[in-house]
XYZ file of C-alpha atoms in Angstrom:
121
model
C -8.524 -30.443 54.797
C -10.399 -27.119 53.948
C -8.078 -24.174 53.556
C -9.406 -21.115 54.956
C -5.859 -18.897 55.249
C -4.167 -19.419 51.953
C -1.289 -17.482 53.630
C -0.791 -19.402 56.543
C -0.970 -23.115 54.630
C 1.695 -21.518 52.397
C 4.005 -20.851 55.261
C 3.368 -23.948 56.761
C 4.284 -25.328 53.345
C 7.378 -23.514 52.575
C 8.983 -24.221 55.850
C 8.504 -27.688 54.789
C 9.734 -27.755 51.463
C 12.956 -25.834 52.257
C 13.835 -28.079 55.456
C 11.926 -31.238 55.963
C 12.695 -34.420 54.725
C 11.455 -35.049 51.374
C 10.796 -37.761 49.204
C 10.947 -38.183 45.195
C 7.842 -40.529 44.770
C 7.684 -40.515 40.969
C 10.050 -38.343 38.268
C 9.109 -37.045 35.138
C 11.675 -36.651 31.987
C 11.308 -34.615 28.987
C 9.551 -36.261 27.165
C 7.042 -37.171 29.499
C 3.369 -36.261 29.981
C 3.318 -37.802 33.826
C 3.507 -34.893 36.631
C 6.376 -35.332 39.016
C 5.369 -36.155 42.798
C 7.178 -35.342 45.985
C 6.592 -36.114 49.758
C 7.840 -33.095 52.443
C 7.514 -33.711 56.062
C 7.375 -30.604 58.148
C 8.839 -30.294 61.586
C 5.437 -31.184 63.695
C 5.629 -34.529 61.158
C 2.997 -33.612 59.029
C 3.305 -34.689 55.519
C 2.782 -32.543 52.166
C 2.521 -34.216 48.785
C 2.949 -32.250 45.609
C 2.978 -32.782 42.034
C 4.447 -30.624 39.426
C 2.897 -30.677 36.226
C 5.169 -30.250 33.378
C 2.606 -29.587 30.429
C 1.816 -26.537 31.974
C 4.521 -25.987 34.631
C 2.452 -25.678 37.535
C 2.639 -27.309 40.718
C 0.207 -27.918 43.665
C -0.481 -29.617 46.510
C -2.781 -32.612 46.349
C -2.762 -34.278 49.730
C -2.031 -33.207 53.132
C -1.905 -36.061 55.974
C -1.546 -34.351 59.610
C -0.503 -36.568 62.140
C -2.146 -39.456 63.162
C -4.884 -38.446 60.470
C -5.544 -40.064 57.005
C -4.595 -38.337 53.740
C -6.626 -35.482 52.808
C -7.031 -33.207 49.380
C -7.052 -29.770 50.574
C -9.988 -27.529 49.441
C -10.835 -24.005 49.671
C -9.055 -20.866 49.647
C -6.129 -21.238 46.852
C -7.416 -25.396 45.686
C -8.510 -25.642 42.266
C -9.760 -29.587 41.012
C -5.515 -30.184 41.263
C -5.150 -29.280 44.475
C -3.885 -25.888 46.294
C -1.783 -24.154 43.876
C 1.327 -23.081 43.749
C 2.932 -19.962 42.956
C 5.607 -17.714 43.074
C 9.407 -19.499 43.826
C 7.720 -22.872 44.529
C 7.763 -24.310 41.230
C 11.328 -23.606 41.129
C 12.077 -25.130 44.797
C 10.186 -28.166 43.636
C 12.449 -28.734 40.342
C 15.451 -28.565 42.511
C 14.228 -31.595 44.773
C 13.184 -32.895 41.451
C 16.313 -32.968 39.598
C 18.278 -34.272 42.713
C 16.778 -37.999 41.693
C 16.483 -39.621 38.593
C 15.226 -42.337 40.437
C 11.204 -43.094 41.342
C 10.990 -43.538 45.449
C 14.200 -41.872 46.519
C 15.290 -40.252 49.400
C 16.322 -36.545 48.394
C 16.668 -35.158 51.882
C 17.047 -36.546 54.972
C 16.970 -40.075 56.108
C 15.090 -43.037 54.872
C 14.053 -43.871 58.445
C 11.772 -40.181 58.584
C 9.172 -41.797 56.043
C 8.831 -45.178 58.076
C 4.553 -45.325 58.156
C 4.478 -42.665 55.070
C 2.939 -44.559 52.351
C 1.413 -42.789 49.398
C -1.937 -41.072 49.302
């Protein structure tokens, strides 16, 4: 997926991470070095996965899968080697879904039946 409106993939985004389902794939504690990773599903079912990266508290997206389509890395506008980056109140919004699970592959919003088909990238 190559980003060409930075603005528009954030909305897109942020509508998903405030409503869609979403999906703790793997935690992070304190004391570890492993980012955190999160599945969102947006309302025309595509799916957003994000990783927040506690060494330097930054979080971006690293794979976008539209539907019907395979997983993708987005590039472009806003992508670094880590994926598009996040900024502003995201990193914030992702700690909260973070901190609702302590628990690696659980259900933090929604129902378990909305990731039927969503494997991992």
């Amino acid at each position: 997926m190559i980003i060409t409106d930075p603005a528009a993939f954030r909305a897109r985004f942020d509508e998903a991470l405030r409503t869609g389902p979403a999906r703790v794939d793997r935690i992070f504690g304190a004391d570890d070095r492993e980012p955190g990773q999160v599945a969102v599903i947006a309302a025309d079912r595509t799916v957003f996965w994000f990783l927040y990266l506690p060494e330097t508290g930054r979080a971006y997206v690293f794979a976008v899968q539209e539907p019907g389509r395979e997983p993708e890395m987005p590039t472009g506008a806003g992508c670094t080697e880590d994926g598009f980056r996040l900024a502003g109140a995201h990193p914030h919004l992702v700690l909260e879904l973070l901190a609702l699970t302590h628990r690696d592959l659980t259900i933090a919003r929604g129902q378990p039946g909305a990731f039927i088909g969503v494997g991992m990238p």
